[in-house]
């Protein structure tokens, strides 16, 4: 398990927040709101949902602050709360995930696409990344997000997700492979078309 | 494991390395055999990695921290929750005498105004008592078969669970900080 003790200032804020100091808790919010919000946004794919999940995450953190292990990195702890919350919310949405293993992938690479305005293309790619992320099962999204947006090591991802390191490696590989397969799909399959005949419950 | 799966797995492992230089994607693409059947998928894997590395952190709105603090402040206070738990516990104990009082009062009123109805109700309760008596006989038989300590044990177990749950709730409430 990855153990990174918080720095002295952070430790001071946590102790203050535990004792009920509003300013210290506000500093913790200020320090971690972007990280928590980004995770929620990448998981849920909608700004309003992400803001609500961020608020709920901090509320839960506040309610369970006495359970926080001071030897653990605060970021890992709060991201664990956020990821569990987002996974629960996604499960409640009862979305059916694409089973990409059954879809024959498109035989050309996106690098052959005509190149429009560079900025527009980059925006489109970002949008696509989020669209593709939205189609991954929640358990696969978390390790990918933690690796790419937070530079977490295998050990840190395992700590955050309460998984073994081989399980993390496996999920990362499968998630990336599924995203690659999605990228190769024609647009009508990659877009979330619920009436598509290829849409199945994820195995 | 197939040759393609081996290649993808090896690529994935390389891409997992922290602080991979931007040129690594190009180098990796050149490593994919040109005649490989899974070349498109392998290339897509590398491109996905590139897009993910470039994706920025999503920024929240400016008033998010204020909204969080407001939401926390809206939570019922710790004293209020303790009071609510105590009220619930007390009221659960008060339910039995209240129900008994209501039954007795209703009976007295009904005897005066509708004696026939009260006769029916009394008959119903007598039947009910008879059923309870039958059940208690069954219970006694079970106790004899199983153990004479079963009933006290069950009573003790239920009381312990109830007491433990109450203590857990009270402890959790008392540990939560009060923002000042």
Coordinates of C-alpha atoms in Angstrom, one line a residue:
Chain A
X1 CA 0.0 0.0 0.0
X2 CA 1.2 3.5 -0.9
X3 CA 1.8 5.6 2.2
X4 CA 2.7 9.2 1.8
X5 CA 2.3 11.2 5.0
X6 CA 0.8 14.7 4.4
X7 CA 3.0 17.7 4.7
X8 CA 3.0 19.7 8.0
X9 CA 0.6 22.5 6.7
X10 CA -1.8 19.9 5.4
X11 CA -1.6 18.0 8.7
X12 CA -2.3 21.2 10.5
X13 CA -5.4 21.8 8.3
X14 CA -6.7 18.2 8.9
X15 CA -6.2 18.5 12.6
X16 CA -8.0 21.9 12.6
X17 CA -10.9 20.5 10.5
X18 CA -11.2 17.6 12.9
X19 CA -11.5 20.0 15.7
X20 CA -14.2 21.9 13.9
X21 CA -12.2 24.8 12.4
X22 CA -14.1 26.0 9.3
X23 CA -11.1 27.9 7.8
X24 CA -8.9 24.8 7.9
X25 CA -11.6 22.7 6.2
X26 CA -12.0 25.5 3.6
X27 CA -8.3 25.3 2.9
X28 CA -8.6 21.5 2.4
X29 CA -11.5 22.1 0.0
X30 CA -9.5 24.8 -1.8
X31 CA -6.5 22.5 -2.2
X32 CA -8.3 19.4 -3.4
X33 CA -11.5 20.7 -5.1
X34 CA -10.0 20.6 -8.7
X35 CA -8.6 17.1 -8.2
X36 CA -11.9 15.8 -6.9
X37 CA -14.0 17.7 -9.5
X38 CA -11.8 16.4 -12.4
X39 CA -12.2 12.8 -11.2
X40 CA -16.0 13.2 -10.9
X41 CA -16.2 15.0 -14.3
X42 CA -14.2 12.3 -16.0
X43 CA -16.3 9.6 -14.3
X44 CA -19.7 11.1 -14.7
X45 CA -19.2 13.1 -18.0
X46 CA -21.5 16.0 -17.0
X47 CA -20.6 19.2 -15.3
X48 CA -23.7 19.5 -13.1
X49 CA -23.4 15.9 -11.9
X50 CA -19.6 16.3 -11.3
X51 CA -20.2 19.5 -9.2
X52 CA -22.9 17.7 -7.1
X53 CA -20.6 14.6 -6.7
X54 CA -17.8 16.9 -5.6
X55 CA -19.9 18.5 -3.0
X56 CA -21.1 15.1 -1.8
X57 CA -17.5 13.9 -1.6
X58 CA -16.4 16.7 0.6
X59 CA -19.5 16.3 2.8
X60 CA -18.6 12.6 3.2
X61 CA -15.0 13.5 3.9
X62 CA -16.1 15.9 6.6
X63 CA -18.5 13.4 8.2
X64 CA -15.8 10.7 8.3
X65 CA -12.7 12.8 9.0
X66 CA -12.2 10.9 12.2
X67 CA -11.5 7.8 10.1
X68 CA -8.8 9.3 8.1
X69 CA -5.4 7.6 8.6
X70 CA -2.8 10.3 9.0
X71 CA -0.1 8.0 7.4
X72 CA -2.1 8.0 4.2
X73 CA -1.9 10.7 1.5
X74 CA -5.0 12.9 1.9
X75 CA -5.4 13.1 -1.9
X76 CA -5.6 9.3 -2.2
X77 CA -8.2 9.1 0.7
X78 CA -10.5 11.8 -0.8
X79 CA -10.2 10.3 -4.3
X80 CA -11.2 6.9 -2.9
X81 CA -14.4 8.5 -1.5
X82 CA -15.0 10.3 -4.8
X83 CA -14.4 7.2 -7.0
X84 CA -16.7 5.0 -4.9
X85 CA -19.4 7.7 -5.0
X86 CA -19.1 8.1 -8.8
X87 CA -19.2 4.3 -9.3
X88 CA -22.3 4.1 -7.1
X89 CA -24.0 6.9 -9.1
X90 CA -23.1 5.3 -12.4
X91 CA -24.5 1.9 -11.3
X92 CA -27.7 3.6 -10.3
X93 CA -28.0 5.1 -13.8
X94 CA -28.4 1.5 -15.1
X95 CA -26.5 2.2 -18.3
X96 CA -25.7 -0.8 -20.6
X97 CA -22.1 -0.7 -21.6
X98 CA -20.8 -1.6 -25.0
X99 CA -19.2 -5.0 -25.3
X100 CA -16.4 -4.1 -27.6
X101 CA -14.9 -7.5 -27.8
X102 CA -17.7 -8.5 -30.1
X103 CA -17.4 -5.6 -32.5
X104 CA -15.0 -6.0 -35.5
X105 CA -12.9 -2.9 -35.5
X106 CA -12.8 -0.4 -38.3
X107 CA -9.8 -1.1 -40.6
X108 CA -8.4 2.4 -40.8
X109 CA -6.7 4.6 -38.3
X110 CA -7.9 8.1 -37.3
X111 CA -4.6 9.5 -38.3
X112 CA -5.9 9.5 -41.9
X113 CA -8.7 11.9 -41.0
X114 CA -8.7 15.2 -42.9
X115 CA -7.0 17.9 -40.7
X116 CA -9.3 20.9 -40.0
X117 CA -8.3 23.8 -37.8
X118 CA -5.8 22.4 -35.2
X119 CA -7.5 23.9 -32.2
X120 CA -10.9 22.6 -33.3
X121 CA -9.4 19.2 -33.8
X122 CA -7.8 19.1 -30.3
X123 CA -11.1 20.2 -28.8
X124 CA -12.9 17.4 -30.8
X125 CA -10.3 14.9 -29.6
X126 CA -10.8 15.9 -26.0
X127 CA -14.6 15.6 -26.4
X128 CA -14.0 12.2 -28.0
X129 CA -11.9 11.1 -25.1
X130 CA -14.7 12.0 -22.7
X131 CA -17.3 10.3 -25.0
X132 CA -15.2 7.2 -25.1
X133 CA -14.5 7.3 -21.4
X134 CA -18.3 7.5 -20.8
X135 CA -18.7 4.2 -22.6
X136 CA -16.2 2.3 -20.4
X137 CA -17.5 0.4 -17.3
X138 CA -17.0 2.5 -14.1
X139 CA -14.4 0.1 -12.7
X140 CA -12.3 0.5 -15.8
X141 CA -12.5 4.3 -15.8
X142 CA -11.0 4.9 -12.3
X143 CA -7.5 3.4 -12.9
X144 CA -7.2 5.1 -16.2
X145 CA -8.2 8.5 -14.8
X146 CA -5.8 8.1 -11.8
X147 CA -2.9 7.1 -14.1
X148 CA -3.3 9.9 -16.7
X149 CA -4.7 12.8 -14.8
X150 CA -3.0 12.3 -11.4
X151 CA 0.2 10.4 -12.4
X152 CA -0.5 7.8 -9.8
X153 CA 1.7 4.7 -9.6
X154 CA 0.3 1.2 -9.7
X155 CA 0.7 1.1 -5.9
X156 CA -1.2 4.3 -5.5
X157 CA -4.0 3.2 -7.8
X158 CA -4.2 -0.1 -5.9
X159 CA -4.4 1.8 -2.6
X160 CA -7.1 4.2 -3.9
X161 CA -9.2 1.4 -5.4
X162 CA -8.5 -1.2 -2.7
X163 CA -7.2 -3.6 -5.4
X164 CA -4.1 -5.7 -5.9
X165 CA -1.4 -4.4 -8.3
X166 CA -1.9 -7.2 -10.9
X167 CA -5.6 -6.3 -10.9
X168 CA -4.7 -2.6 -11.6
X169 CA -2.4 -3.6 -14.4
X170 CA -5.1 -5.8 -15.9
X171 CA -7.8 -3.2 -15.7
X172 CA -5.5 -0.5 -17.2
X173 CA -4.6 -2.8 -20.1
X174 CA -8.2 -3.8 -20.8
X175 CA -9.5 -0.2 -20.5
X176 CA -6.9 1.1 -22.9
X177 CA -7.6 -1.8 -25.4
X178 CA -11.3 -1.0 -25.2
X179 CA -10.8 2.7 -25.8
X180 CA -8.5 1.8 -28.8
X181 CA -11.2 -0.4 -30.2
X182 CA -13.8 2.3 -29.7
X183 CA -11.6 4.8 -31.5
X184 CA -11.5 2.5 -34.5
X185 CA -15.3 2.3 -34.7
X186 CA -17.3 4.3 -37.2
X187 CA -18.8 7.4 -35.6
X188 CA -22.3 5.9 -35.3
X189 CA -21.0 3.1 -33.2
X190 CA -18.7 5.2 -31.1
X191 CA -21.4 7.7 -30.3
X192 CA -23.8 6.6 -27.6
X193 CA -26.6 5.4 -29.9
X194 CA -28.9 3.4 -27.5
X195 CA -30.8 1.8 -30.4
X196 CA -27.6 0.4 -31.9
X197 CA -27.7 -3.4 -32.4
X198 CA -24.1 -3.7 -31.1
X199 CA -25.0 -2.3 -27.6
X200 CA -24.9 -5.1 -25.0
X201 CA -24.3 -5.4 -21.4
X202 CA -20.7 -5.4 -20.5
X203 CA -19.3 -8.9 -19.7
Chain B
X1 CA -2.1 -15.7 -25.5
X2 CA -2.2 -14.7 -29.2
X3 CA 0.6 -12.8 -30.9
X4 CA -1.6 -9.7 -31.1
X5 CA -2.5 -9.9 -27.5
X6 CA 1.2 -10.2 -26.6
X7 CA 2.0 -7.1 -28.6
X8 CA -0.9 -5.1 -27.1
X9 CA 0.0 -6.2 -23.6
X10 CA 3.7 -5.3 -24.1
X11 CA 2.7 -1.9 -25.5
X12 CA 0.3 -1.3 -22.6
X13 CA 3.0 -2.1 -20.1
X14 CA 5.4 0.3 -21.8
X15 CA 2.8 3.1 -21.8
X16 CA 2.2 2.6 -18.1
X17 CA 5.7 3.8 -17.3
X18 CA 5.6 7.2 -15.6
X19 CA 7.1 10.3 -17.3
X20 CA 7.2 8.7 -20.8
X21 CA 8.8 11.3 -23.2
X22 CA 6.5 12.7 -25.9
X23 CA 8.6 11.1 -28.6
X24 CA 8.0 7.6 -27.1
X25 CA 4.7 7.3 -29.0
X26 CA 6.4 7.7 -32.3
X27 CA 9.1 5.2 -31.4
X28 CA 6.5 2.7 -30.2
X29 CA 4.6 3.0 -33.4
X30 CA 7.7 2.1 -35.4
X31 CA 8.1 -1.0 -33.3
X32 CA 4.7 -2.4 -34.6
X33 CA 5.4 -5.0 -37.3
X34 CA 4.0 -3.6 -40.6
X35 CA 2.4 -7.0 -41.6
X36 CA 0.9 -7.5 -38.1
X37 CA -2.9 -8.1 -38.2
X38 CA -3.5 -6.0 -35.1
X39 CA -1.5 -3.0 -36.4
X40 CA -4.6 -0.7 -36.5
X41 CA -5.5 -1.6 -32.9
X42 CA -1.9 -1.3 -31.7
X43 CA -1.7 2.2 -33.4
X44 CA -5.0 3.2 -31.9
X45 CA -3.7 2.1 -28.4
X46 CA -0.8 4.4 -28.7
X47 CA -2.9 7.3 -30.0
X48 CA -5.4 6.9 -27.1
X49 CA -2.4 7.1 -24.8
X50 CA -1.3 10.3 -26.5
X51 CA -4.8 11.9 -26.2
X52 CA -5.1 10.9 -22.6
X53 CA -1.8 12.4 -21.7
X54 CA -2.8 15.7 -23.4
X55 CA -6.3 15.9 -21.8
X56 CA -6.4 18.8 -19.3
X57 CA -7.8 18.8 -15.8
X58 CA -11.4 19.9 -15.8
X59 CA -11.8 23.0 -13.7
X60 CA -14.8 23.5 -11.3
X61 CA -16.8 26.7 -11.2
X62 CA -15.5 29.5 -8.9
X63 CA -18.3 29.2 -6.3
X64 CA -17.8 25.4 -5.7
X65 CA -16.0 25.7 -2.4
X66 CA -18.6 28.1 -1.1
X67 CA -21.3 25.7 -2.2
X68 CA -19.6 22.8 -0.4
X69 CA -19.3 24.8 2.9
X70 CA -22.9 25.8 2.6
X71 CA -24.0 22.2 2.1
X72 CA -22.0 21.2 5.1
X73 CA -23.5 24.0 7.2
X74 CA -27.0 22.7 6.2
X75 CA -26.3 19.4 7.9
X76 CA -28.2 19.0 11.1
X77 CA -26.0 19.9 14.0
X78 CA -24.4 17.2 16.1
X79 CA -26.4 18.1 19.2
X80 CA -29.6 18.1 17.1
X81 CA -28.8 14.6 15.8
X82 CA -28.0 13.3 19.2
X83 CA -31.3 14.7 20.4
X84 CA -33.2 13.1 17.5
X85 CA -31.7 9.7 18.4
X86 CA -32.6 10.1 22.0
X87 CA -36.1 11.2 21.1
X88 CA -36.6 8.2 18.8
X89 CA -35.3 5.8 21.5
X90 CA -37.5 7.3 24.2
X91 CA -40.5 7.5 21.9
X92 CA -40.1 3.8 20.9
X93 CA -40.4 3.0 24.6
X94 CA -43.3 5.3 25.0
X95 CA -45.3 3.7 22.2
X96 CA -46.4 0.6 24.1
X97 CA -48.1 2.4 27.1
X98 CA -49.7 4.9 24.6
X99 CA -51.1 2.1 22.4
X100 CA -52.4 0.3 25.5
X101 CA -54.0 3.6 26.8
X102 CA -55.7 4.2 23.4
X103 CA -57.0 0.6 23.4
X104 CA -58.5 0.8 26.9
X105 CA -60.1 4.2 26.2
X106 CA -61.6 2.9 22.9
X107 CA -63.0 -0.2 24.7
X108 CA -64.6 1.9 27.4
X109 CA -66.2 4.2 24.9
X110 CA -67.4 1.3 22.7
X111 CA -68.9 -0.6 25.7
X112 CA -71.1 2.4 26.3
X113 CA -72.2 3.2 22.8
X114 CA -72.0 -0.1 20.8
X115 CA -71.9 -3.3 23.0
X116 CA -72.4 -5.6 19.9
X117 CA -69.3 -4.3 18.2
X118 CA -67.3 -4.7 21.4
X119 CA -68.5 -8.3 21.6
X120 CA -67.1 -9.0 18.1
X121 CA -63.8 -7.3 19.0
X122 CA -63.5 -9.3 22.2
X123 CA -64.2 -12.5 20.3
X124 CA -61.5 -11.6 17.8
X125 CA -58.9 -11.0 20.5
X126 CA -59.9 -14.2 22.2
X127 CA -59.2 -16.1 19.0
X128 CA -56.0 -14.2 18.7
X129 CA -55.0 -15.2 22.2
X130 CA -55.9 -18.7 21.5
X131 CA -53.6 -18.6 18.4
X132 CA -50.8 -17.1 20.5
X133 CA -51.4 -19.9 23.1
X134 CA -51.0 -22.5 20.3
X135 CA -47.8 -20.7 19.2
X136 CA -46.4 -20.7 22.7
X137 CA -47.1 -24.4 23.0
X138 CA -45.1 -24.9 19.8
X139 CA -42.4 -22.6 21.1
X140 CA -42.2 -24.7 24.4
X141 CA -41.9 -27.9 22.4
X142 CA -39.1 -26.3 20.3
X143 CA -37.4 -25.1 23.5
X144 CA -37.6 -28.6 25.0
X145 CA -36.2 -30.1 21.9
X146 CA -33.4 -27.5 21.3
X147 CA -32.3 -26.1 24.7
X148 CA -33.9 -24.5 27.8
X149 CA -31.5 -21.7 27.3
X150 CA -32.7 -20.7 23.8
X151 CA -35.2 -18.1 24.9
X152 CA -32.9 -16.3 27.4
X153 CA -30.1 -16.5 24.8
X154 CA -32.2 -14.9 22.1
X155 CA -33.4 -12.2 24.4
X156 CA -29.8 -11.5 25.4
X157 CA -28.7 -11.5 21.8
X158 CA -31.4 -9.0 20.6
X159 CA -30.8 -6.7 23.6
X160 CA -27.0 -6.7 22.9
X161 CA -27.5 -5.9 19.2
X162 CA -29.9 -3.1 20.1
X163 CA -27.5 -1.7 22.7
X164 CA -24.5 -2.0 20.4
X165 CA -26.3 -0.2 17.5
X166 CA -27.3 2.6 19.8
X167 CA -23.8 3.0 21.1
X168 CA -22.4 3.0 17.5
X169 CA -24.8 5.7 16.4
X170 CA -24.1 7.8 19.5
X171 CA -20.3 7.4 19.1
X172 CA -20.4 8.3 15.4
X173 CA -22.4 11.4 16.1
X174 CA -20.1 12.5 18.9
X175 CA -16.9 12.0 16.7
X176 CA -18.1 14.3 13.9
X177 CA -16.6 17.7 14.0
X178 CA -18.7 20.8 14.4
X179 CA -17.5 23.6 12.0
X180 CA -17.0 26.9 13.7

